[in-house]
mmCIF file of C-alpha atoms and ligand atoms in Angstrom:
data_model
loop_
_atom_site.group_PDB
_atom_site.id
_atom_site.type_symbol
_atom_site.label_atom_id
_atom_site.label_comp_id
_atom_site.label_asym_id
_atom_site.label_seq_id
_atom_site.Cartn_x
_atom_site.Cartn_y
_atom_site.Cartn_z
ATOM 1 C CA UNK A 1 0.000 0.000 0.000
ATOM 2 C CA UNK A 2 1.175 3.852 -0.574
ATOM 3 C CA UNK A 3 1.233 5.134 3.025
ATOM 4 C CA UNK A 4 0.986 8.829 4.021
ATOM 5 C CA UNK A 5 3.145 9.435 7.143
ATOM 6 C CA UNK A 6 2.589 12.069 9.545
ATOM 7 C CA UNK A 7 4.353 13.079 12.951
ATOM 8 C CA UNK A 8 4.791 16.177 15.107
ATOM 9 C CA UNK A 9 7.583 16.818 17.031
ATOM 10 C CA UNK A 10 6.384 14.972 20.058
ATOM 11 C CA UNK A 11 5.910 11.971 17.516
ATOM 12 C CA UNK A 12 9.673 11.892 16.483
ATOM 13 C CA UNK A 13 11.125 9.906 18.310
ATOM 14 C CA UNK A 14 8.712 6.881 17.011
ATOM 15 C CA UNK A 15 8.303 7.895 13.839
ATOM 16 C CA UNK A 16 11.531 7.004 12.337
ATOM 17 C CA UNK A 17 10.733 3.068 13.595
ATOM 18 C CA UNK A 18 7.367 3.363 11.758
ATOM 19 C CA UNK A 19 9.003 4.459 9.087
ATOM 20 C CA UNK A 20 11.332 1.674 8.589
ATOM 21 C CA UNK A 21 8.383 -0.724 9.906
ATOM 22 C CA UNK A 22 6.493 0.151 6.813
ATOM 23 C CA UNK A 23 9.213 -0.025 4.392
ATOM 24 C CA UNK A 24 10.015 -3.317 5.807
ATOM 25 C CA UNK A 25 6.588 -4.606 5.108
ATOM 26 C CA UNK A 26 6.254 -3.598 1.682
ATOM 27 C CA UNK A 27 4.819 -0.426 1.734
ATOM 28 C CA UNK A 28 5.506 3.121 -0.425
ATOM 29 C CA UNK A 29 5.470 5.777 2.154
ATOM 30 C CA UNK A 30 5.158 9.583 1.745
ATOM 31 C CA UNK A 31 6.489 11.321 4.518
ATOM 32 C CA UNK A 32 4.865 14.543 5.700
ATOM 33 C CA UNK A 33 6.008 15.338 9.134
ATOM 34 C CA UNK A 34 9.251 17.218 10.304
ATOM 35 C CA UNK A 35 12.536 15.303 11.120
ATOM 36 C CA UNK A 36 13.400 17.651 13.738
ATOM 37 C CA UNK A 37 12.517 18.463 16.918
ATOM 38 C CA UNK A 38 11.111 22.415 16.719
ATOM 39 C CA UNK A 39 7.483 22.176 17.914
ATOM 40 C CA UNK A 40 4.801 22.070 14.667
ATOM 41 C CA UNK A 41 0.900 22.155 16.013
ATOM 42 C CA UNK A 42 -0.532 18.796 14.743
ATOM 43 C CA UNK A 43 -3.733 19.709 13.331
ATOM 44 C CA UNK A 44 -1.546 21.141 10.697
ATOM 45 C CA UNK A 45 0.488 17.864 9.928
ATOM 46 C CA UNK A 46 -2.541 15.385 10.491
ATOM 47 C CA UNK A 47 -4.569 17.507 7.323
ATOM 48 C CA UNK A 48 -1.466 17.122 5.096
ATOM 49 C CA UNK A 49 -1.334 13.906 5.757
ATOM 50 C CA UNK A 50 -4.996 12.793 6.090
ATOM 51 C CA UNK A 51 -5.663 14.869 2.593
ATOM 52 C CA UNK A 52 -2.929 12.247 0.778
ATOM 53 C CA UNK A 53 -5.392 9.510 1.551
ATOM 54 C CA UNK A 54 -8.450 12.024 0.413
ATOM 55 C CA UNK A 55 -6.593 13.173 -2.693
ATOM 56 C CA UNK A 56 -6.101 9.073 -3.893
ATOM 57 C CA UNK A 57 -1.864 9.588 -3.380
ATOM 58 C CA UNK A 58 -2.609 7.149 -0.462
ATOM 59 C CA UNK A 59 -4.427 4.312 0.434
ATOM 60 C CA UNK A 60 -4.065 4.868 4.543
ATOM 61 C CA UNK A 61 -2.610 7.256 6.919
ATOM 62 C CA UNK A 62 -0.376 6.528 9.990
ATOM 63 C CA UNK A 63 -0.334 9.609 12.519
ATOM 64 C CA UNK A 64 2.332 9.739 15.750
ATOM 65 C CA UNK A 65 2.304 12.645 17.977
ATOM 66 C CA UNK A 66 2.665 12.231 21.560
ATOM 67 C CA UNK A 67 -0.008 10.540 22.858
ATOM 68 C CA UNK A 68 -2.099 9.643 19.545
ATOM 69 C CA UNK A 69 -5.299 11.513 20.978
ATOM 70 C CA UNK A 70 -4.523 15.138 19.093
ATOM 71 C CA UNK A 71 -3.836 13.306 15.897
ATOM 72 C CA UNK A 72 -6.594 11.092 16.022
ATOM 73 C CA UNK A 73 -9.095 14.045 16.860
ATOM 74 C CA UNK A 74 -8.039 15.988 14.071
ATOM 75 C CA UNK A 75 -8.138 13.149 11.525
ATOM 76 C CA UNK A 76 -11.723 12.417 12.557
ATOM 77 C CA UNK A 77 -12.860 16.272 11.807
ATOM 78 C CA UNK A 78 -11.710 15.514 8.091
ATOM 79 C CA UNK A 79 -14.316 14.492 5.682
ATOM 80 C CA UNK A 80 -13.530 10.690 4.314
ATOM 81 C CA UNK A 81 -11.147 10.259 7.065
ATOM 82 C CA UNK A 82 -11.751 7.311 9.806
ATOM 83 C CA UNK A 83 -8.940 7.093 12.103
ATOM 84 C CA UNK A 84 -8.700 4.143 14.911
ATOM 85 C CA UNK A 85 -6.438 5.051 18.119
ATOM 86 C CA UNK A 86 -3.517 2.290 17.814
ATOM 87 C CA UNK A 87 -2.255 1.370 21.055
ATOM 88 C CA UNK A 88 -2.752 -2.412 20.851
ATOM 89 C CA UNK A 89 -3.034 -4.984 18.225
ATOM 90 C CA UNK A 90 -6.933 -5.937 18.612
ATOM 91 C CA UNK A 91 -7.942 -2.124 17.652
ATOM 92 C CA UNK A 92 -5.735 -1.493 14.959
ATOM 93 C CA UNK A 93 -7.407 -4.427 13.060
ATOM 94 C CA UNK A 94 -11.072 -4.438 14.734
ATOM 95 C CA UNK A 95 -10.999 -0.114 13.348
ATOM 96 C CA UNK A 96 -10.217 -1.721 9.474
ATOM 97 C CA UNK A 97 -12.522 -4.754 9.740
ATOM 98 C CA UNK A 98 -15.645 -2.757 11.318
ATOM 99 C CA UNK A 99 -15.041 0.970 10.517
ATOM 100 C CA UNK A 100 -12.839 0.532 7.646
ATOM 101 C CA UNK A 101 -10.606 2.904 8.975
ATOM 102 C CA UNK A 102 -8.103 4.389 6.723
ATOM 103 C CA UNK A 103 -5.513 5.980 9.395
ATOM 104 C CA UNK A 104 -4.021 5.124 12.533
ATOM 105 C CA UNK A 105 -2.940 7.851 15.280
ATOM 106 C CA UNK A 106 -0.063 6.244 17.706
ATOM 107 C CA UNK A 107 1.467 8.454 20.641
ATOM 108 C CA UNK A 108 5.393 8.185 20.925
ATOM 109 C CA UNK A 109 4.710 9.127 25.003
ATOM 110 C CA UNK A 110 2.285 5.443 25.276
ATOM 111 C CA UNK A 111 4.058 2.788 22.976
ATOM 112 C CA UNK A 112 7.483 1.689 22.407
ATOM 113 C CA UNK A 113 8.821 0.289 19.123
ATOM 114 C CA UNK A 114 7.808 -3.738 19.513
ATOM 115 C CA UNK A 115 3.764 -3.228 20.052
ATOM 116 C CA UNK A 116 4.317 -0.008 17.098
ATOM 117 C CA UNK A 117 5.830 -2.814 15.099
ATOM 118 C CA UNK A 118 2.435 -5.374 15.869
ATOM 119 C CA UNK A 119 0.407 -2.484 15.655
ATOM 120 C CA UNK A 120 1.166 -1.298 12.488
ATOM 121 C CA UNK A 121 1.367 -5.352 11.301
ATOM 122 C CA UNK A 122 -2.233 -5.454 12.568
ATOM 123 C CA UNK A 123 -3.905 -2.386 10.781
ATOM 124 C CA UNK A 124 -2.670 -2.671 7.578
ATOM 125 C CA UNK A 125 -3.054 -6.372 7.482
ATOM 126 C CA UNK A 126 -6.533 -6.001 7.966
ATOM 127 C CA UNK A 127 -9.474 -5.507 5.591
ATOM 128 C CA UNK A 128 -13.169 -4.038 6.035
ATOM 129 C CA UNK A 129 -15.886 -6.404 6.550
ATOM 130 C CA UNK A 130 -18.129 -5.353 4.667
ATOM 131 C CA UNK A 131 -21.538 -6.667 5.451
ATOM 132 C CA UNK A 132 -25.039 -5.217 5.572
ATOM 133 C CA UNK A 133 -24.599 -3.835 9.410
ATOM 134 C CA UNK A 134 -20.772 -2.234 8.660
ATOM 135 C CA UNK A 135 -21.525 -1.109 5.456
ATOM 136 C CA UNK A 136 -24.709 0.896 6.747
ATOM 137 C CA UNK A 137 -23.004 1.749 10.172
ATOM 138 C CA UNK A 138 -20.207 3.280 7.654
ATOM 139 C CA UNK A 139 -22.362 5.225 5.914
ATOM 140 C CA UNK A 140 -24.074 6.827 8.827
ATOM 141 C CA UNK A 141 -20.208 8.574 9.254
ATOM 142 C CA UNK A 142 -20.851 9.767 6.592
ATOM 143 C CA UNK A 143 -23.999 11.254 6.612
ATOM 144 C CA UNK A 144 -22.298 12.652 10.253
ATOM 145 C CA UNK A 145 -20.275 14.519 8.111
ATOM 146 C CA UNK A 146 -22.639 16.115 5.963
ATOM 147 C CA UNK A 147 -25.050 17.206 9.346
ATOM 148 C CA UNK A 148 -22.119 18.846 10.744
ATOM 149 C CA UNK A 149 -21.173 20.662 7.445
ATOM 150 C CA UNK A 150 -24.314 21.725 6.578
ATOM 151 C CA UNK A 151 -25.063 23.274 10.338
ATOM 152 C CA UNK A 152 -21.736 24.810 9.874
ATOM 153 C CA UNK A 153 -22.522 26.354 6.985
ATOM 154 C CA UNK A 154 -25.684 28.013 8.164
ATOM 155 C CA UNK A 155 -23.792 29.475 10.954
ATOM 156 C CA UNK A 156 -20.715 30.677 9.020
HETATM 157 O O1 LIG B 1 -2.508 15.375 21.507
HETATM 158 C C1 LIG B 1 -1.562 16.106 21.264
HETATM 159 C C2 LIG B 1 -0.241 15.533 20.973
HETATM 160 O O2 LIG B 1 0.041 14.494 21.860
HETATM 161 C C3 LIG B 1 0.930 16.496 20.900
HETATM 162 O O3 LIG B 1 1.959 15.758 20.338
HETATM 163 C C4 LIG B 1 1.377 17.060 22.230
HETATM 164 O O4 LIG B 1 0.329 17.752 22.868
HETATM 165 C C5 LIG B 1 2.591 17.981 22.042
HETATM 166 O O5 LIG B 1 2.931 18.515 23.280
HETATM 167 P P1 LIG B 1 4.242 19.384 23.478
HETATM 168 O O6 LIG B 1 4.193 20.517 22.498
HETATM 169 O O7 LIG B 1 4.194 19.837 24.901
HETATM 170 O O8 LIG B 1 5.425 18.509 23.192
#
């Protein structure tokens, strides 16, 4: 799979593991985060790296800030985005198989670099179930999305 990879400074120190991780597995990766340590706000890198997966450049998104919960909020404010929190092997792969998630937050202060390794194994060795109840339940994000734009547009 193409991977878009994001991190924020917090995330550094685990990114560069990820990055080899996926590399070692097969994958194309696109890095979008910074390689140094001078603070960047993450809302900024989780859009640039979210929108890869939007635009088609990507197939999934893997997100590491400090503790996973900024990136993950961020990626789940943009449209088409569904991002599981991936701290342990059974959600990485239960967020593909019943939300088809297509990114992964991860916080370089929670994990070290053997569960990132089975984590990142997990998610993108999974595939969406897609049966009548995830298919619908899948939707209904979507249709999330379009209440919340449309009330934000009438009160722009
Ligand atoms: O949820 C937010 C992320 O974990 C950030 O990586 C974290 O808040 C950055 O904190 P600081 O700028 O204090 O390193």
């Amino acid at each position: 799979m193409r991977i878009a990879l994001g991190n924020d400074h917090a995330g550094l120190p685990l990114k560069e593991h990820v990055r080899q991780v996926l590399l070692r597995l097969g994958h194309e990766v696109a890095d979008f985060g910074p390689d140094t340590d001078t603070p960047v706000d993450f809302p900024d890198i989780t859009f640039a790296t979210c929108d890869a997966v939007r635009s088609g450049e990507a197939d999934r998104a893997v997100l590491v800030c400090g503790t996973g919960a900024g990136a993950l909020m961020a990626a789940n404010k943009i449209a088409g985005i569904r991002c599981g929190l991936g701290h342990d092997v059974y959600s990485a792969h239960q967020a593909v198989e019943h939300d088809d998630a297509n990114a992964l937050a991860m916080g370089a202060w929670l994990i070290g670099p053997a569960m990132a390794t089975e984590v990142l194994e997990s998610f993108l060795g999974a595939t969406f179930d897609d049966d009548a109840d995830t298919v619908r339940r899948v939707a209904k994000l979507r249709d999330l999305e379009l209440r919340s734009a449309r009330e934000l547009a009438e009160h722009i």
